[in-house]
Amino acid sequence: MKRFLSLVQPSGSLTIGNYIGSIRQFVKLQESYDTFIGVADMHSITVPQNPEFLHRRNREVLAWFVAAGLSDKHCTFFIQSDVRLHAELAWIFECITNMGELSRMTQFKVKTEGKTDKKIPCGLFTYPVLMAADILIYDADIVPVGSDQKQHVELARNIAECFNSRFGDTFVVPEPVIPNVGGRVRDLQDPSKKMSKSATSPKGVIFLDDDEAAIRKKISSAATDMDACVDYDEASKPGVSNLISIYASLNEIGLPEAIAKFKGETRYSVFKKAIADCVVEHLMPIQERYRKVLADGMVDEYLDKGAKRAREVAGRKLDEVFAKVGFGRA
Ligand code: AMP
Ligand code: TRP
């Protein structure tokens, strides 16, 4: 059985962007793959985190996964820091990755824009190498992610190819899988940006734990344009197009169908109400399951079981790598 793997950072409340861009793809794929799903707490400290908050958030992210429909029958759930071997492999990868490759990463450029070197932690620079280790240590065949992570998965491919050519066939070269629609959900207030857990203002971000009133308010005040005519055009109507994409993704219909439904509507308030109804209808049942999952206490059991299997799989791979690199004694 082929393997799929993906991780999500516990750096804040999950957003509808995380849900549409990644978690929903996981739910669809889980039955056809040997699935590894992780909470990337080691990645999240590239920006300062409150330790208490991080402990709590790790468990909560897992509860959202389960509430969204992931099952321990198909998935090996783990917290990244429970499998410390990732960091050991990342060190080896850092030694075969050059500064130029990492300097080209768009996310690094965006996150460090306008900052002086003194304010940029090295971890932010080397973060994609740890991500490559997350992926390659499990021989993942596919990595479903939102489009912002595509470049990082490509780096993991390069690292795998580089290692394989230097030390002999060792790693599977993974494929990124990006959803056709919803690979980049945009901020409702500033559609030039992706919707992000760490946005400076929560107004343009729908969090999975927002209540109905908050969801409706955020959508009704989403930035649109002065045309007063619903249509899809990412360049000239990014706000409206974003709302149509959210609608298409959640209803699992193609973009043309979603566009046809609203095309020509002149009242943005009516259009926005339909989008808000759709989001509320999808999120409310997930929120209800989320509360149950947290209350039933199964999360720790899933994580303990998952960490055990993840350590076994990762441990075998790392032993092979250490031997090939020449570490220790023959
Ligand atoms: P992060 O929140 O950065 O840990 O992202 C976890 C997963 O969600 C990754 O696969 C991201 O690519 C995806 N993701 C995050 N934000 C968005 C967004 N606004 N639209 C689509 N996918 C997203
Ligand atoms: N870097 C990813 C993000 O910010 C999270 C992540 C860490 C990841 N390791 C991964 C995603 C491995 C896919 C595979 O969204």
JSON list of N, CA and C in Angstrom, two decimals, residues 23 49 58 79 115 144 173 187 198 210 283 304 323:
[
{"chain": "A", "resi": 23, "resn": "ILE", "atom": "N", "xyz": [-6.93, 19.25, 5.44]},
{"chain": "A", "resi": 23, "resn": "ILE", "atom": "CA", "xyz": [-7.57, 18.18, 6.24]},
{"chain": "A", "resi": 23, "resn": "ILE", "atom": "C", "xyz": [-8.63, 17.41, 5.44]},
{"chain": "A", "resi": 49, "resn": "GLN", "atom": "N", "xyz": [6.40, 30.46, 21.03]},
{"chain": "A", "resi": 49, "resn": "GLN", "atom": "CA", "xyz": [5.10, 29.89, 21.45]},
{"chain": "A", "resi": 49, "resn": "GLN", "atom": "C", "xyz": [5.05, 29.84, 22.96]},
{"chain": "A", "resi": 58, "resn": "ASN", "atom": "N", "xyz": [-1.57, 20.89, 20.77]},
{"chain": "A", "resi": 58, "resn": "ASN", "atom": "CA", "xyz": [-1.22, 19.63, 20.11]},
{"chain": "A", "resi": 58, "resn": "ASN", "atom": "C", "xyz": [-2.40, 18.66, 20.17]},
{"chain": "A", "resi": 79, "resn": "ILE", "atom": "N", "xyz": [2.49, 13.23, 17.24]},
{"chain": "A", "resi": 79, "resn": "ILE", "atom": "CA", "xyz": [3.02, 14.57, 17.45]},
{"chain": "A", "resi": 79, "resn": "ILE", "atom": "C", "xyz": [4.48, 14.49, 17.03]},
{"chain": "A", "resi": 115, "resn": "LYS", "atom": "N", "xyz": [12.73, 42.43, 7.71]},
{"chain": "A", "resi": 115, "resn": "LYS", "atom": "CA", "xyz": [13.40, 42.17, 9.00]},
{"chain": "A", "resi": 115, "resn": "LYS", "atom": "C", "xyz": [14.91, 42.13, 8.81]},
{"chain": "A", "resi": 144, "resn": "PRO", "atom": "N", "xyz": [-0.22, 15.50, 0.57]},
{"chain": "A", "resi": 144, "resn": "PRO", "atom": "CA", "xyz": [-1.27, 16.48, 0.27]},
{"chain": "A", "resi": 144, "resn": "PRO", "atom": "C", "xyz": [-1.10, 17.74, 1.12]},
{"chain": "A", "resi": 173, "resn": "VAL", "atom": "N", "xyz": [10.98, 9.30, -3.59]},
{"chain": "A", "resi": 173, "resn": "VAL", "atom": "CA", "xyz": [10.85, 10.71, -3.99]},
{"chain": "A", "resi": 173, "resn": "VAL", "atom": "C", "xyz": [9.34, 11.05, -3.97]},
{"chain": "A", "resi": 187, "resn": "ASP", "atom": "N", "xyz": [-7.43, 35.44, 2.64]},
{"chain": "A", "resi": 187, "resn": "ASP", "atom": "CA", "xyz": [-7.94, 36.21, 3.78]},
{"chain": "A", "resi": 187, "resn": "ASP", "atom": "C", "xyz": [-9.17, 37.00, 3.32]},
{"chain": "A", "resi": 198, "resn": "SER", "atom": "N", "xyz": [-2.00, 32.74, 11.74]},
{"chain": "A", "resi": 198, "resn": "SER", "atom": "CA", "xyz": [-1.22, 33.77, 12.43]},
{"chain": "A", "resi": 198, "resn": "SER", "atom": "C", "xyz": [-1.43, 35.16, 11.82]},
{"chain": "A", "resi": 210, "resn": "ASP", "atom": "N", "xyz": [-14.86, 29.14, 15.39]},
{"chain": "A", "resi": 210, "resn": "ASP", "atom": "CA", "xyz": [-15.71, 30.34, 15.43]},
{"chain": "A", "resi": 210, "resn": "ASP", "atom": "C", "xyz": [-17.18, 29.94, 15.59]},
{"chain": "A", "resi": 283, "resn": "LEU", "atom": "N", "xyz": [-19.47, 23.58, 9.15]},
{"chain": "A", "resi": 283, "resn": "LEU", "atom": "CA", "xyz": [-18.64, 23.62, 10.36]},
{"chain": "A", "resi": 283, "resn": "LEU", "atom": "C", "xyz": [-19.35, 23.20, 11.64]},
{"chain": "A", "resi": 304, "resn": "ASP", "atom": "N", "xyz": [-0.54, 7.93, 21.51]},
{"chain": "A", "resi": 304, "resn": "ASP", "atom": "CA", "xyz": [0.45, 6.98, 22.03]},
{"chain": "A", "resi": 304, "resn": "ASP", "atom": "C", "xyz": [0.67, 5.85, 21.04]},
{"chain": "A", "resi": 323, "resn": "ALA", "atom": "N", "xyz": [24.00, 4.28, 8.73]},
{"chain": "A", "resi": 323, "resn": "ALA", "atom": "CA", "xyz": [24.99, 3.32, 8.20]},
{"chain": "A", "resi": 323, "resn": "ALA", "atom": "C", "xyz": [25.54, 3.83, 6.87]}
]
